[in-house]
Short mmCIF file of C-alpha atoms and ligand atoms in Angstrom, two decimals:
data_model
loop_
_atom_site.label_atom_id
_atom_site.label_comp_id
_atom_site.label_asym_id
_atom_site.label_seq_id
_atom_site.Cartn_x
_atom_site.Cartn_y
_atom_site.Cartn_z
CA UNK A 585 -49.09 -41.10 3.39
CA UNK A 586 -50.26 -43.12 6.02
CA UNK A 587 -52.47 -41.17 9.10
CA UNK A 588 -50.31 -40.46 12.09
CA UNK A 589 -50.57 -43.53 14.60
CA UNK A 590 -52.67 -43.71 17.96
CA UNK A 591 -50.94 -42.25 21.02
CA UNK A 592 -48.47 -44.39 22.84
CA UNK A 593 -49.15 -44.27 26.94
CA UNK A 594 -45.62 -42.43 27.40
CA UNK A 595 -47.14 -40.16 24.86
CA UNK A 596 -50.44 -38.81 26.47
CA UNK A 597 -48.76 -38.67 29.56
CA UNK A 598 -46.15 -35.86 27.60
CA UNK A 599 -49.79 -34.07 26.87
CA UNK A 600 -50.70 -34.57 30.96
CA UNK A 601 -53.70 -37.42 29.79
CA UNK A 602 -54.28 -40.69 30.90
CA UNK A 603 -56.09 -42.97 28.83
CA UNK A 604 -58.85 -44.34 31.56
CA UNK A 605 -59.70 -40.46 32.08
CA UNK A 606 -60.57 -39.44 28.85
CA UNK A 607 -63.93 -38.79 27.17
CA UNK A 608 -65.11 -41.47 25.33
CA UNK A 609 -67.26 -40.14 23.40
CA UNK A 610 -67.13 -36.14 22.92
CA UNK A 611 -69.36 -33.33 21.23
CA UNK A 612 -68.39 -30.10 19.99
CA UNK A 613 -70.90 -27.03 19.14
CA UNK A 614 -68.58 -25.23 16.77
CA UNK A 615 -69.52 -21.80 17.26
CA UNK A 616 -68.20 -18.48 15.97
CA UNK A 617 -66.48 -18.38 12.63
CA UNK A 618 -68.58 -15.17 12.39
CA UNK A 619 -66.85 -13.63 15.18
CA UNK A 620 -63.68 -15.03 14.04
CA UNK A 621 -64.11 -13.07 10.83
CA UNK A 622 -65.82 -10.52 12.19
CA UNK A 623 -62.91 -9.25 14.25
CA UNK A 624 -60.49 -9.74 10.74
CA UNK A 625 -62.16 -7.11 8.68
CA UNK A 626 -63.17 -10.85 7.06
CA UNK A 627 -66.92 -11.76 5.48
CA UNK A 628 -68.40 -14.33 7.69
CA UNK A 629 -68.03 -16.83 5.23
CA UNK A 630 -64.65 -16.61 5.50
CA UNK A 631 -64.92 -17.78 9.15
CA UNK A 632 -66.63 -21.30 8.24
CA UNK A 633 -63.62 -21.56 5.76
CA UNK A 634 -61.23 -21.56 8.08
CA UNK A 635 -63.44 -23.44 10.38
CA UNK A 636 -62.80 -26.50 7.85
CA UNK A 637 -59.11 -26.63 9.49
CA UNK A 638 -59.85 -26.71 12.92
CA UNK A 639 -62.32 -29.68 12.02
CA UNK A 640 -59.15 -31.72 10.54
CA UNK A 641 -57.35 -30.92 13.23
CA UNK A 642 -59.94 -31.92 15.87
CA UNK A 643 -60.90 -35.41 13.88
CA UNK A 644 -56.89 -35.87 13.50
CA UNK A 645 -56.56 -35.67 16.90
CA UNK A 646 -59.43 -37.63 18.37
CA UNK A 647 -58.36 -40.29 16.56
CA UNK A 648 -55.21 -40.50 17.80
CA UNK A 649 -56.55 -40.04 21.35
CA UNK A 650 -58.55 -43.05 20.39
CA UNK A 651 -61.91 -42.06 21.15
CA UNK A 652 -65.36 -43.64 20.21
CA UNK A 653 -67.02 -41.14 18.75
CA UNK A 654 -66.72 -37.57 18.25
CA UNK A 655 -69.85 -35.30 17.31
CA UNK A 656 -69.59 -31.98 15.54
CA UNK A 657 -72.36 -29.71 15.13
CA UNK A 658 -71.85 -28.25 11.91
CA UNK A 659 -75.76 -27.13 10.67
CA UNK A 660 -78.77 -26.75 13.03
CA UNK A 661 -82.08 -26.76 11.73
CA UNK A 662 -82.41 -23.45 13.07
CA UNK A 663 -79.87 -22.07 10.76
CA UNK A 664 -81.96 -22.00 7.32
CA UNK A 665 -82.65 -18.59 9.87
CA UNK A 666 -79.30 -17.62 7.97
CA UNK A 667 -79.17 -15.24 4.54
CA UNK A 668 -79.32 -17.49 1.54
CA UNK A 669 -75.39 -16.32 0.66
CA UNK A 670 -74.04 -17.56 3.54
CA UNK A 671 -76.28 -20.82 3.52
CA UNK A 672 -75.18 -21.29 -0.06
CA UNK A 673 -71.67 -21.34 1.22
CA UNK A 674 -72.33 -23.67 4.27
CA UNK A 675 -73.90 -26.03 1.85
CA UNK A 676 -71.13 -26.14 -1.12
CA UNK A 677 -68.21 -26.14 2.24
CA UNK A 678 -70.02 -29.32 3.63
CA UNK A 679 -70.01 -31.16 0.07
CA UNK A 680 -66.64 -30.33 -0.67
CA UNK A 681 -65.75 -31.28 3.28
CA UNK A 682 -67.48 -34.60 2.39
CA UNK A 683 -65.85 -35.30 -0.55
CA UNK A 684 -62.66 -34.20 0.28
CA UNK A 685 -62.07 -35.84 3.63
CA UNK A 686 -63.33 -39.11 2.20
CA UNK A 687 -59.70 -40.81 1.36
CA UNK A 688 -58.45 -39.33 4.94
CA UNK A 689 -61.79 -40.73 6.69
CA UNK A 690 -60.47 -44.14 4.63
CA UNK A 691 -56.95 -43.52 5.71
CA UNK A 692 -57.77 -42.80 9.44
CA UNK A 693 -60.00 -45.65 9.58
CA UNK A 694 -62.61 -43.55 10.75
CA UNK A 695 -67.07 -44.78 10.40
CA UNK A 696 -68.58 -41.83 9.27
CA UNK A 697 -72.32 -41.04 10.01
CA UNK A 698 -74.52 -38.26 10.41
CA UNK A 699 -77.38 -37.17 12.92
CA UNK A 700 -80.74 -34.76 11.28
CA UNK A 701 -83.46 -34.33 9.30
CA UNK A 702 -82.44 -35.10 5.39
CA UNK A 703 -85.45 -32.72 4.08
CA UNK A 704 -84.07 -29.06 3.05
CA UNK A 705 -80.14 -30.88 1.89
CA UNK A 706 -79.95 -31.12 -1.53
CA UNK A 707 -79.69 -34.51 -3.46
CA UNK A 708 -75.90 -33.74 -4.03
CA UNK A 709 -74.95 -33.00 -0.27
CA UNK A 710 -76.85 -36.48 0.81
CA UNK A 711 -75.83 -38.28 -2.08
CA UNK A 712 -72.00 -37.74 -1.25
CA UNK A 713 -73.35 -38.19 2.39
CA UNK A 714 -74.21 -41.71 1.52
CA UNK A 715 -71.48 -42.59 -0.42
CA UNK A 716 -69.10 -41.91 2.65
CA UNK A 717 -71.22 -44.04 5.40
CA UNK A 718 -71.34 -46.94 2.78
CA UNK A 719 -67.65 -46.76 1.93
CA UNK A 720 -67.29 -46.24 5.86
CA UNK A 721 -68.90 -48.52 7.06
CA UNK A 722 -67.08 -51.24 7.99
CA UNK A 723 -64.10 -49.72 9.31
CA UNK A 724 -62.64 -50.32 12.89
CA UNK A 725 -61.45 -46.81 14.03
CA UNK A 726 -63.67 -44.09 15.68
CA UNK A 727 -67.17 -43.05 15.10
CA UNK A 728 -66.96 -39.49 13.31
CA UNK A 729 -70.55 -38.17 13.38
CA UNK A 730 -71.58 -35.01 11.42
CA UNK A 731 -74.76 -32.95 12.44
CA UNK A 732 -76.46 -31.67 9.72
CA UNK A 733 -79.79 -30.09 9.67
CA UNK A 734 -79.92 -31.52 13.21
CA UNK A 735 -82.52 -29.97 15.90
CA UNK A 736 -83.12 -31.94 19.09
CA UNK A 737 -86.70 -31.24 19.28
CA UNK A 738 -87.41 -32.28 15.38
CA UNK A 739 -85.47 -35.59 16.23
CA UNK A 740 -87.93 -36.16 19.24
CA UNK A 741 -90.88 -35.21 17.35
CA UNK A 742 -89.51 -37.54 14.42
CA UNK A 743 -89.18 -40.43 17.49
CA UNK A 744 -92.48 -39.59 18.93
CA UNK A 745 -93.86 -40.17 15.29
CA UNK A 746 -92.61 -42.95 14.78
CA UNK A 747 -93.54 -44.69 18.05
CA UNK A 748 -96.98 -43.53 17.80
CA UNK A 749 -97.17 -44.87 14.65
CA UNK A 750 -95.85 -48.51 16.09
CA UNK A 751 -98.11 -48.14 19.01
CA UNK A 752 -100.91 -47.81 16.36
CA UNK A 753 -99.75 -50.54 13.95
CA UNK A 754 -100.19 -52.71 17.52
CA UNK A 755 -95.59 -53.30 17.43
CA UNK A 756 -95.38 -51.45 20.92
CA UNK A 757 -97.95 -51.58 23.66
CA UNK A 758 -97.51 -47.90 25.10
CA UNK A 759 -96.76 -49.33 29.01
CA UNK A 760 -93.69 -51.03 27.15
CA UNK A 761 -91.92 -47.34 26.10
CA UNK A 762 -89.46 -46.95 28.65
CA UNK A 763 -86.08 -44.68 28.10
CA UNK A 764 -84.57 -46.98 25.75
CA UNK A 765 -87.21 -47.50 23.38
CA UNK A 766 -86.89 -43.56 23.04
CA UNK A 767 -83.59 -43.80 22.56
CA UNK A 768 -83.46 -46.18 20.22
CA UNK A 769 -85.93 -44.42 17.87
CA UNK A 770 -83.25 -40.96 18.36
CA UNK A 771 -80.90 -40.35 15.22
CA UNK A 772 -78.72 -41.36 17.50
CA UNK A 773 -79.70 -45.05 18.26
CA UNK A 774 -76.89 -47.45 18.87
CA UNK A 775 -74.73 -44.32 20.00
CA UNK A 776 -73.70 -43.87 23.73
CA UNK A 777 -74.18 -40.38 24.89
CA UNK A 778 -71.80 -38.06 24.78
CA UNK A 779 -69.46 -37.47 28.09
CA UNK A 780 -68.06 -33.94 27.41
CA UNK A 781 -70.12 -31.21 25.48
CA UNK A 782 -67.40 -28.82 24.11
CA UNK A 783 -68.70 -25.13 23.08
CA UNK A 784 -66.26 -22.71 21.40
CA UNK A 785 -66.74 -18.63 21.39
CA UNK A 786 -68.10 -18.62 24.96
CA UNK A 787 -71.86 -19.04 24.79
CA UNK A 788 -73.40 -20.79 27.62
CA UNK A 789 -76.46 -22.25 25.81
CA UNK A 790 -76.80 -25.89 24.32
CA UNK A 791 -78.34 -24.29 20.99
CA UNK A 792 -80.99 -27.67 20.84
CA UNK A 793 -78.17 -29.54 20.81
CA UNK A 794 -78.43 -33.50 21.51
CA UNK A 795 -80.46 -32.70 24.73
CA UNK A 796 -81.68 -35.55 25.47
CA UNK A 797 -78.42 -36.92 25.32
CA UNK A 798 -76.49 -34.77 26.90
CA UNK A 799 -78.75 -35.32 30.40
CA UNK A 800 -75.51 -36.47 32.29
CA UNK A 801 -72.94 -35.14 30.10
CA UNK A 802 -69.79 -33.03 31.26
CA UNK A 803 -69.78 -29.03 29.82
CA UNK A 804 -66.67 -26.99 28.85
CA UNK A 805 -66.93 -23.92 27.44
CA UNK A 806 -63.72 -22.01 25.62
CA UNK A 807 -64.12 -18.53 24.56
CA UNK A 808 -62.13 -19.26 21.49
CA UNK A 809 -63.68 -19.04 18.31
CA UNK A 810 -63.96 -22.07 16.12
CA UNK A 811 -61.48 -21.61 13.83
CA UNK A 812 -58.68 -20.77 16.70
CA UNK A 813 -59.47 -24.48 18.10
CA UNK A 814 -56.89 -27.06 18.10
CA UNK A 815 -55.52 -29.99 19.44
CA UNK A 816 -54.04 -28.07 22.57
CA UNK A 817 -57.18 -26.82 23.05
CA UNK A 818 -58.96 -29.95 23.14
CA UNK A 819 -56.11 -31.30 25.45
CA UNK A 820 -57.32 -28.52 27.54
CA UNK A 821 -60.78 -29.38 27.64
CA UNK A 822 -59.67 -33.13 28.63
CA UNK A 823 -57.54 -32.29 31.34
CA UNK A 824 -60.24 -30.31 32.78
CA UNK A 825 -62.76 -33.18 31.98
CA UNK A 826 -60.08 -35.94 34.37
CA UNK A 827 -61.08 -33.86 37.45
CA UNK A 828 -64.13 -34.14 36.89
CA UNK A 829 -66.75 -35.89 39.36
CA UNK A 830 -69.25 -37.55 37.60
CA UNK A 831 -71.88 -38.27 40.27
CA UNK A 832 -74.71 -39.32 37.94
CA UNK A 833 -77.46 -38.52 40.47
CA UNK A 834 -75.81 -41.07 43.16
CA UNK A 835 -72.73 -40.18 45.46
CA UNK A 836 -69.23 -39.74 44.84
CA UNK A 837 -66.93 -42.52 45.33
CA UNK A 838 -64.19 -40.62 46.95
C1 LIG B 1407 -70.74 -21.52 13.79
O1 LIG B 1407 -70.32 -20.20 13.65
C2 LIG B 1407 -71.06 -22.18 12.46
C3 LIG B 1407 -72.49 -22.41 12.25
C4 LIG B 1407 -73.45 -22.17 13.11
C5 LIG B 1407 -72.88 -22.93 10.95
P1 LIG B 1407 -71.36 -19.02 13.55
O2 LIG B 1407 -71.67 -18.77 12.12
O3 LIG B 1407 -72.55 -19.25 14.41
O4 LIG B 1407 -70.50 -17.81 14.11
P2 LIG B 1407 -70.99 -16.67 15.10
O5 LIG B 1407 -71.58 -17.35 16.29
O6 LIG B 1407 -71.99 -15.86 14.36
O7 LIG B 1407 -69.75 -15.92 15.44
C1 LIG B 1408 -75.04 -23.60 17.14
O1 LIG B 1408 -74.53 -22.34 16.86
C2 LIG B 1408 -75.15 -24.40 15.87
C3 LIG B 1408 -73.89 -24.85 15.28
C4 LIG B 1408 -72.71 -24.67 15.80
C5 LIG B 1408 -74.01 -25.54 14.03
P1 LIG B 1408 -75.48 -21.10 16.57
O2 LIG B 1408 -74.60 -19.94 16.30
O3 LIG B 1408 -76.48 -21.44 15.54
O4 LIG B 1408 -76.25 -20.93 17.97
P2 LIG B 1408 -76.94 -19.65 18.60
O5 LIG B 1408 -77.82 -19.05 17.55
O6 LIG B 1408 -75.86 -18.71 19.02
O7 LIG B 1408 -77.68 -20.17 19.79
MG1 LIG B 1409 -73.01 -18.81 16.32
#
């Protein structure tokens, strides 16, 4: 089975999109699969199961929509916080998600990365990690870019390591860092920033999410839980995004 084929023109304009208005590159904090479950009579656990669809659905459909790159916040480094049960079952969901998805990453085309600290994953999560950005690697379609263990403020202590440790080895004179040597020593160097943040369950907090990233980025919030969220939904969160006026500090052109 070959993955279903990028949207025509006459297509997104059936969903109310147009291609020059869309996010390029688009986050999502996937938040409450506890709630979700919660509200079922359901263990939480249950919740990130189900949560595993709506990610399919959401990668499915972004690459249709023929974005760059779409970044999903699926562990912060914050939640080792969590009872070792339920972090037991985050960690076996994201190996089997990894191993899984690999022949559909293949199929969709898709270069598969991820953004976070590697201490505190176990040699089998990174190992099957690996195996997917190598196989990955070369392909054309769009960037699909897991968070794992990810905190903002460990990555910029992690950068501010290692460009003190430059500045000391005498590789950077300190009047030289300007914003993009930061950015280049981010997880995230190479990537553009994200344009749209999308948050599901309602919360109006970034969670140390990608914030220095994020600086000019567009928010949506849905009070959907996670594993509600599908491709209408995201459709939602574009249309919404098109009106958008994205001033950037300077005027609007209109
Ligand atoms: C998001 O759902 C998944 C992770 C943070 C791993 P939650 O587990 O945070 O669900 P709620 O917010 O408690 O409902
Ligand atoms: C953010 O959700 C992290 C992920 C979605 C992986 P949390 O549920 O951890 O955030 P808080 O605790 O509500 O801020
Ligand atoms: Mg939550």
């Amino acid at each position: 089975m070959s993955a279903e084929p990028p949207y025509t023109d006459n297509e997104l304009a059936e969903r109310g999109l147009l291609r020059d208005r869309l996010p390029r590159h688009v986050a999502i904090i996937m938040d409450g699969n506890g709630r979700w479950a919660r509200m079922r009579g359901l263990p939480r656990v249950e919740g990130h199961r189900r949560g595993v669809t709506s990610v399919r659905a959401v990668v499915e459909e972004c690459a249709r929509l023929q974005l760059d790159q779409l970044t999903l916040y699926c562990f912060s480094s914050e939640n080792w916080k969590r009872p070792p049960l339920e972090l037991e079952l985050l960690m076996s969901l994201l190996r089997t998600y990894v191993v899984k998805e690999r022949d559909e990453i293949m199929r969709q085309g898709l270069r598969f990365g991820t953004i976070g600290r590697n201490d505190g994953l176990s040699p089998g999560i990174l190992k099957e990690v690996q195996q997917t950005i190598d196989l990955s690697a070369s392909n054309p379609g769009m960037r699909l870019c897991l968070a794992l263990n990810y905190g903002s403020r460990t990555e910029l202590v992690d950068a501010m390591r290692s460009i003190a440790e430059r500045v000391k080895a005498g590789e950077i004179d300190p009047a030289a860092i300007d914003e993009a040597v930061i950015a280049s020593h981010l997880y995230t160097a190479g990537m553009a920033d994200p344009d749209l943040v999308i948050r599901t369950s309602g919360e109006l907090r970034v969670s140390n999410f990608l914030l220095w990233q994020i600086s000019y980025a567009e928010l949506w919030v849905t009070e959907k839980h996670w594993p509600d969220f599908r491709a209408p939904d995201l459709h939602e969160a574009f249309h919404d995004f098109a009106t958008r006026d994205r001033r950037f500090g300077g005027l609007s052109e209109t």
